[in-house]
Coordinates of C-alpha atoms in Angstrom, one line a residue:
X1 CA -46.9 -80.6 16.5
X2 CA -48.0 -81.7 19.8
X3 CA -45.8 -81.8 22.8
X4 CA -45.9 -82.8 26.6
X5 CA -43.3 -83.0 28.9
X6 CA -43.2 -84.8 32.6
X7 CA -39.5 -86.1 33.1
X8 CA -38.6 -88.6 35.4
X9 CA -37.6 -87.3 39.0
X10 CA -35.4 -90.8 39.6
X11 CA -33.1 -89.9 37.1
X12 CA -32.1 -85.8 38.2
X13 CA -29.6 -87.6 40.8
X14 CA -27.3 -89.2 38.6
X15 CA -26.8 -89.3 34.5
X16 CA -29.7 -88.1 32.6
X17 CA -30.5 -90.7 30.9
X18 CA -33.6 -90.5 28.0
X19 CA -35.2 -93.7 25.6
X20 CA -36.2 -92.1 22.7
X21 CA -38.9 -94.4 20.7
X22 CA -39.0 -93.2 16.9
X23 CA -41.8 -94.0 14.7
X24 CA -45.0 -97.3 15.7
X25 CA -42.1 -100.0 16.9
X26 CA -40.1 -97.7 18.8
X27 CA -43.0 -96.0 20.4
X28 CA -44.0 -100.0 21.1
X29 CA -40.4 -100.6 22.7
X30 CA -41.3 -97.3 25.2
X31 CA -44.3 -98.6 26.1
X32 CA -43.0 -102.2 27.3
X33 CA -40.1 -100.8 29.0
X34 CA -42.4 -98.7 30.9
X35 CA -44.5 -101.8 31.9
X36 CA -42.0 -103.5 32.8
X37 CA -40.8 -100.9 35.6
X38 CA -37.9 -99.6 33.9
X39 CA -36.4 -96.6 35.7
X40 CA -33.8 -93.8 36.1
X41 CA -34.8 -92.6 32.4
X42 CA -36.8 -90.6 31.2
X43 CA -39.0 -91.4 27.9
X44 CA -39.7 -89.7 24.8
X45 CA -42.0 -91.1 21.6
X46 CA -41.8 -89.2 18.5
X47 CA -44.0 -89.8 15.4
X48 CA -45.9 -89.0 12.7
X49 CA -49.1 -90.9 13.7
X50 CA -51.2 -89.4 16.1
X51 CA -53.0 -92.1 17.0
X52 CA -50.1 -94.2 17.8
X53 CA -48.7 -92.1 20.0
X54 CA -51.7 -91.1 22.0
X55 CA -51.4 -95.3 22.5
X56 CA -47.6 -95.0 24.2
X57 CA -47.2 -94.5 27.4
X58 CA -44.2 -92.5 27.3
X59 CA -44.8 -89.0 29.6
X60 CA -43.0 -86.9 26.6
X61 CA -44.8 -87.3 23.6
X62 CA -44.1 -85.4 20.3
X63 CA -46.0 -85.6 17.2
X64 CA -43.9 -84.3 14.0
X65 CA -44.3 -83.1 10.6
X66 CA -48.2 -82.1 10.5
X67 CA -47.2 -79.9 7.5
X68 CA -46.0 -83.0 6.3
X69 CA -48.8 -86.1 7.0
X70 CA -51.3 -84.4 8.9
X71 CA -50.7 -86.6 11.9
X72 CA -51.4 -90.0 9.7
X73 CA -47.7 -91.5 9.5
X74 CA -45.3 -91.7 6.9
X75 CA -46.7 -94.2 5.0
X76 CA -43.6 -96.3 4.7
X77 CA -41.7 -93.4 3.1
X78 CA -38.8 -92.6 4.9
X79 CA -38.8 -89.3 2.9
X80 CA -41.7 -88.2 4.6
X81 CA -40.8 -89.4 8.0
X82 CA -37.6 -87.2 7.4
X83 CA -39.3 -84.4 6.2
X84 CA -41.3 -84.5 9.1
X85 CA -38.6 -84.4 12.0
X86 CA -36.9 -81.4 10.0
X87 CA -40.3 -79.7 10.6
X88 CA -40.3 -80.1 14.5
X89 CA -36.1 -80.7 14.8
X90 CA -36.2 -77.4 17.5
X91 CA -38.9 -79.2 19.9
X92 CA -36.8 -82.2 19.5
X93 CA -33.3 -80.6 20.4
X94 CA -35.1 -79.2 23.4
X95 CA -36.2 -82.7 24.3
X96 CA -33.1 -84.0 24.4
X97 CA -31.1 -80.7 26.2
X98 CA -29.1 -81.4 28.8
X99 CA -29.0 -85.5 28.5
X100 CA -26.0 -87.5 29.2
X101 CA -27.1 -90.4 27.3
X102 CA -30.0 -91.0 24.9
X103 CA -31.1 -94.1 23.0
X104 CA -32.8 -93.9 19.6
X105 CA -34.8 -97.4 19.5
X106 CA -36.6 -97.7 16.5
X107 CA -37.8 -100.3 14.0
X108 CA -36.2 -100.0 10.6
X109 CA -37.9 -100.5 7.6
X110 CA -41.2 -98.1 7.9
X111 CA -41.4 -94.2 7.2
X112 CA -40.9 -92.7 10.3
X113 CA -38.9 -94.8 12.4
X114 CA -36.2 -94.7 9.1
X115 CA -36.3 -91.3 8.1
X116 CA -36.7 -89.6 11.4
X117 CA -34.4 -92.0 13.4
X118 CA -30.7 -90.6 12.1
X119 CA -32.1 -87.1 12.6
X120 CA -32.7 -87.4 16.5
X121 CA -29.8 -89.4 16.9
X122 CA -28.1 -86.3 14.9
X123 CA -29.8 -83.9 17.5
X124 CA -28.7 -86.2 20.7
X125 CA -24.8 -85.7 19.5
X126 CA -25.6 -81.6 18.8
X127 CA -26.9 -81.6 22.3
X128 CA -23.3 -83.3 23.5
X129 CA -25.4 -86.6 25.2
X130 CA -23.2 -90.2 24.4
X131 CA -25.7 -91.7 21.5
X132 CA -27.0 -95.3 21.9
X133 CA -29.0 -96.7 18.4
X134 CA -31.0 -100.0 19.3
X135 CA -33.0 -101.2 16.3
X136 CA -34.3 -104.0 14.5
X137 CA -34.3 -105.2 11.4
X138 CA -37.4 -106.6 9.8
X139 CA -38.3 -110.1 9.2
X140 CA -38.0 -111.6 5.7
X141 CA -41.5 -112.2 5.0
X142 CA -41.7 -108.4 5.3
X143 CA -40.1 -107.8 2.2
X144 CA -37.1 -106.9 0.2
X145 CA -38.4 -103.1 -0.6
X146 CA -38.6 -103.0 3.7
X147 CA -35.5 -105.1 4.4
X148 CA -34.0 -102.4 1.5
X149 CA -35.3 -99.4 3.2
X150 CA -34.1 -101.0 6.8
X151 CA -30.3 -101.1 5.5
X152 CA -30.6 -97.7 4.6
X153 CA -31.7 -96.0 7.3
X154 CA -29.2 -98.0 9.6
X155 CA -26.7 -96.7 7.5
X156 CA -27.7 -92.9 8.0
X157 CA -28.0 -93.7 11.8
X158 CA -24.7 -95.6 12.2
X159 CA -23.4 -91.9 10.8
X160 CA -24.4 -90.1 13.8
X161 CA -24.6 -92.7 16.5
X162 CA -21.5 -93.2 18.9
X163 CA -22.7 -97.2 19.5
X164 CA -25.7 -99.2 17.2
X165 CA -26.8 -102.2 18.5
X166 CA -29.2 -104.1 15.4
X167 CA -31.6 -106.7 16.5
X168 CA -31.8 -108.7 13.3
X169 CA -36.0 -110.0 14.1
X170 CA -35.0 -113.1 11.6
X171 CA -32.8 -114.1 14.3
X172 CA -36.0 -114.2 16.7
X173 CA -37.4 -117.7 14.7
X174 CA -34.1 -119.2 16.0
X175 CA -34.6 -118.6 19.4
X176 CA -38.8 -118.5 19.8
X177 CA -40.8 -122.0 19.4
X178 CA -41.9 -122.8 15.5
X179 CA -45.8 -122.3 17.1
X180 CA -45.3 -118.5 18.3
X181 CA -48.1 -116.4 16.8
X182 CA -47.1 -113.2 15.1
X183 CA -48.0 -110.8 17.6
X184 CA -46.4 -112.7 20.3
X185 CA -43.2 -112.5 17.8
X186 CA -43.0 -108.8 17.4
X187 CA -43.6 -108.6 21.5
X188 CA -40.6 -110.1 21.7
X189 CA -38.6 -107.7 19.8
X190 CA -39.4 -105.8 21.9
X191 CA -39.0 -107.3 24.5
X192 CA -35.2 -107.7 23.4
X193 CA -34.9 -103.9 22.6
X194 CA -35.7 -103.2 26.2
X195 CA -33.3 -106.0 27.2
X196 CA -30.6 -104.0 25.2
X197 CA -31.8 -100.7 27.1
X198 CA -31.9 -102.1 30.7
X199 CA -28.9 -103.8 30.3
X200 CA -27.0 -100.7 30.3
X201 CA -29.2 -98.2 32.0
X202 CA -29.4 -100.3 35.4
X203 CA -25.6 -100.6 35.7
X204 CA -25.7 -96.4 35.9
X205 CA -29.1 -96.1 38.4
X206 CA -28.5 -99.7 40.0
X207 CA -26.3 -100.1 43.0
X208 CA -24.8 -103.4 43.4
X209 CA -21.9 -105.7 43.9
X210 CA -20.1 -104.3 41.7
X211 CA -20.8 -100.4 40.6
X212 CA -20.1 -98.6 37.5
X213 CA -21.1 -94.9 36.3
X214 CA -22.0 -93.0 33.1
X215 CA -17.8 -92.6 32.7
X216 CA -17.4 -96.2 32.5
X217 CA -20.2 -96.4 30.1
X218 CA -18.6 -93.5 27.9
X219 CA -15.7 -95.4 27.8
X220 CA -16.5 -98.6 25.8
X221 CA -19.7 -96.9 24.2
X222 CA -18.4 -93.7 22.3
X223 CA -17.4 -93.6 18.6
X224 CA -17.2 -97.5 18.9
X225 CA -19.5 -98.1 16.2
X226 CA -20.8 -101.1 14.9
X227 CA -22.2 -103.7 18.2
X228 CA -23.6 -106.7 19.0
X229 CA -25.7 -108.1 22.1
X230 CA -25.9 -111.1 23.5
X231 CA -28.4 -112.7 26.5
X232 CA -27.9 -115.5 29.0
X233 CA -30.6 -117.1 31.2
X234 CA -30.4 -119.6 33.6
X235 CA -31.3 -121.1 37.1
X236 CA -29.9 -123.7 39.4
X237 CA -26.6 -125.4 39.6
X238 CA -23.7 -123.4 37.6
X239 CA -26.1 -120.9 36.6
X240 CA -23.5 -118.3 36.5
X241 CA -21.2 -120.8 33.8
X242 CA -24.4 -121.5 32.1
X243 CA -25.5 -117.9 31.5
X244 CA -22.2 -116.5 30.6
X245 CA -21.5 -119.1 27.9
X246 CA -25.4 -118.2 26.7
X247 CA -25.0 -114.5 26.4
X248 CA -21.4 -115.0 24.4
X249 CA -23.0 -117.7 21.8
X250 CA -26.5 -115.8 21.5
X251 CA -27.9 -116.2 18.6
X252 CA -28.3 -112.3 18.5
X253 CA -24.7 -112.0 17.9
X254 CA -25.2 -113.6 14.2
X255 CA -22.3 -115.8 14.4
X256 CA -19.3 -112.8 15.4
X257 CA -17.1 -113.9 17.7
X258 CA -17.0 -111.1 20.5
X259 CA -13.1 -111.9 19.9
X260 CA -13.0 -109.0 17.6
X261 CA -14.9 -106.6 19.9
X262 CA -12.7 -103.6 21.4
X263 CA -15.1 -102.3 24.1
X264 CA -17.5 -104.9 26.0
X265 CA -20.1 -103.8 28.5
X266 CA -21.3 -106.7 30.7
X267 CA -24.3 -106.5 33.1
X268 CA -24.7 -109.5 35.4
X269 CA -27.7 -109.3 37.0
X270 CA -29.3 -111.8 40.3
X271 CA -31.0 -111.9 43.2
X272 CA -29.7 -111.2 46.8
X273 CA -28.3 -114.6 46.6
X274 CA -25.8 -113.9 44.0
X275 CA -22.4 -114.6 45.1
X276 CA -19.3 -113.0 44.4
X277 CA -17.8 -116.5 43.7
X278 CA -20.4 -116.5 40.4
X279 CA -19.7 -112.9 39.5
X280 CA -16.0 -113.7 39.0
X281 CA -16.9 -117.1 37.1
X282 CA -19.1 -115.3 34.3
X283 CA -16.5 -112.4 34.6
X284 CA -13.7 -115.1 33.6
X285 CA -15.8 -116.7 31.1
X286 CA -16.6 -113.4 28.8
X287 CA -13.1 -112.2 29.1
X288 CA -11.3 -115.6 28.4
X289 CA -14.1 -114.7 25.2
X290 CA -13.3 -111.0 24.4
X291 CA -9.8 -111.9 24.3
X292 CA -6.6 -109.2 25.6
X293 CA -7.7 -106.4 22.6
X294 CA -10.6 -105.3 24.8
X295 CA -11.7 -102.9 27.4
X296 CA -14.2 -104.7 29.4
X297 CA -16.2 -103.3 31.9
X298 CA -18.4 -105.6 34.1
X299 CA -21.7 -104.5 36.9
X300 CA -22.7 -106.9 38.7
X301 CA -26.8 -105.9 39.5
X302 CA -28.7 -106.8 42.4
X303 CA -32.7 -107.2 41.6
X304 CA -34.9 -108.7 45.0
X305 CA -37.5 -109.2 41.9
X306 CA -35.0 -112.4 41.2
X307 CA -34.8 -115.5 42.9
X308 CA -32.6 -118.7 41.9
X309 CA -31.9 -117.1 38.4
X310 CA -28.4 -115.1 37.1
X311 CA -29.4 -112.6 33.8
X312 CA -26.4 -111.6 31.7
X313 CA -26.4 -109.3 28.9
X314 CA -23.0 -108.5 26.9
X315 CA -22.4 -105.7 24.8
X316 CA -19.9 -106.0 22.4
X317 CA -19.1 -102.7 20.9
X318 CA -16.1 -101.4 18.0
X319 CA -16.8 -104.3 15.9
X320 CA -16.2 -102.7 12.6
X321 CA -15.5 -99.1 12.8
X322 CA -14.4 -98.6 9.2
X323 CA -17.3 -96.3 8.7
X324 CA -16.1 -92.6 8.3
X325 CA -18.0 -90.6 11.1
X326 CA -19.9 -87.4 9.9
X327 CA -19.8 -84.6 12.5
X328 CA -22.7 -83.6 14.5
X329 CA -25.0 -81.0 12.4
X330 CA -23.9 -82.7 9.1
X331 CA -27.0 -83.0 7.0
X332 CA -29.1 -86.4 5.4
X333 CA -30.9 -86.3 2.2
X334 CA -33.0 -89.1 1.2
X335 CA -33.5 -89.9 -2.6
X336 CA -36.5 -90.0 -4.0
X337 CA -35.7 -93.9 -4.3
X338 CA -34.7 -93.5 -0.8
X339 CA -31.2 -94.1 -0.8
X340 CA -29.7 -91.9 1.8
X341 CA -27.5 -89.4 0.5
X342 CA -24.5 -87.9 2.7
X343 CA -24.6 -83.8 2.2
X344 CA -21.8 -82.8 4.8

């Protein structure tokens, strides 16, 4: 076990706020969102492989389960990447002590990020911190043993989470050019993992037109279950109209209408010319959408990084919560087949 901490000064203020990257893609996901100047959280990357995480660039780094792989990854057995986070569980709960809110990010499919993911995420709620889960599922050329393994470990997180956003990567070829290489592809699930992260986090640290805090947050996030995200882009004339309409018909949100959603968390994000006038039109838009069912809370986000463009990222949260939730400190036990068995 191997363990570092330097937490983030920006975030003592206000909420504490931590990104916790489980496994090789969720340590990945840390490291972009770091490069790309995300702030007011602090990071954590936990895994099996040594080498990987002496690669991320998160300032809390903790290597689990050397009883278990002797600091060489799980080997694509999510038994072993659980085994391994019930060997270092008490350096992990004192991680995550005394959070407010903590994302689990993770790529489902592998050892660790699947086996150790619903354990942290089991931790977070222990610790009393409002539980975020933003993975992805893998690709179709990976596999059907992975995409197998993937379903399974979403359905121990979704147990223990109070929101899970999944990031379906199949989706990705409907949104990338035909051309993208391979490593380009993967950069950009990760790229919409931290999109998914800085959505939310930047309506808590980021003051702007419109402010919201953690309550507002807590409100359409906890025990909502299953949720979807959505992204809009755009510049120039009707950019606010344009954007909204993107983010509501992503095709991130696999075809569900946000119609059925019962929370929705909207960040709109632009530069200092963003008018009030185009905060109210995308407001209208994803609320004409959501239909009367929902509680919808809306930021509006200055960045001075922006210039003619409007970013708006939806989160639709409650869209099926038919899933029994298992209280915090339940346990998981994987099958040898590695079917996730329920021991609460």
């Amino acid at each position: 076990m191997n363990l570092t901490f330097d937490f983030d000064d920006a975030a003592v203020n206000g909420a504490r706020m931590k990104v916790v990257g489980v496994g090789g893609a969720g340590g990945n996901a840390v490291t972009r969102m770091i490069r790309e100047g995300l702030t007011g959280v602090d990071f954590v990357a936990i895994n099996t492989d040594e080498q990987a995480l002496d690669y991320c660039a998160a300032s809390t780094k903790i290597r689990i389960g050397t009883k278990t792989t002797q600091g060489l990854g799980a080997g694509a057995d999510p038994n072993k990447g659980h085994k391994a986070i019930e060997e270092d569980k008490n350096t992990v709960y004192d991680a995550l002590t005394n959070s407010d809110l903590v994302f689990v990010t993770a790529g489902m499919g592998g050892g660790t990020g699947t086996g150790a993911a619903p354990v942290v995420a089991q931790i977070a709620r222990d610790v009393g911190a409002l539980t975020v889960g933003v993975v992805t599922k893998p690709f179709l050329f990976e596999g059907p043993k992975r995409m197998q393994r993937a379903e399974e470990g979403i359905a121990a997180l979704k147990e223990y989470v109070d929101t899970l956003i999944v990031i379906p990567n199949q989706r990705l070829l409907t949104i990338v050019p035909v051309d993208t290489p391979l490593e380009k592809a993967f950069r950009f699930a990760d790229e919409i993992l931290f999109n998914a992260t800085k959505g939310i986090s930047d309506l808590i640290t980021i003051p702007g037109l419109v402010n919201l805090d953690f309550a507002d947050v807590r409100t359409v996030m906890s025990e909502m279950g299953d949720a979807l995200m959505g992204c809009g882009l755009a510049r120039g004339e009707n950019r606010a109209k344009v954007a909204a309409e993107m983010a509501i018909n992503s095709p991130l949100l696999e075809d569900v209408s946000i119609a059925g959603a019962l929370g929705l968390l909207v960040n709109i994000t632009g530069g200092p010319n963003m008018t009030l006038s185009e905060v109210n039109t995308a407001s209208t838009i994803v609320s004409e959408a959501a239909g009367r069912n929902a509680n919808i809370i809306f930021g509006a986000v200055i960045d001075k990084a922006i210039e003619d463009e409007i970013r708006i990222t939806v989160i639709a949260t409650g869209l099926n919560r038919t899933h029994p939730k298992i209280k915090p400190g339940g346990p998981i036990a994987w099958s040898q087949a590695g079917t996730i068995k329920d021991n609460a």
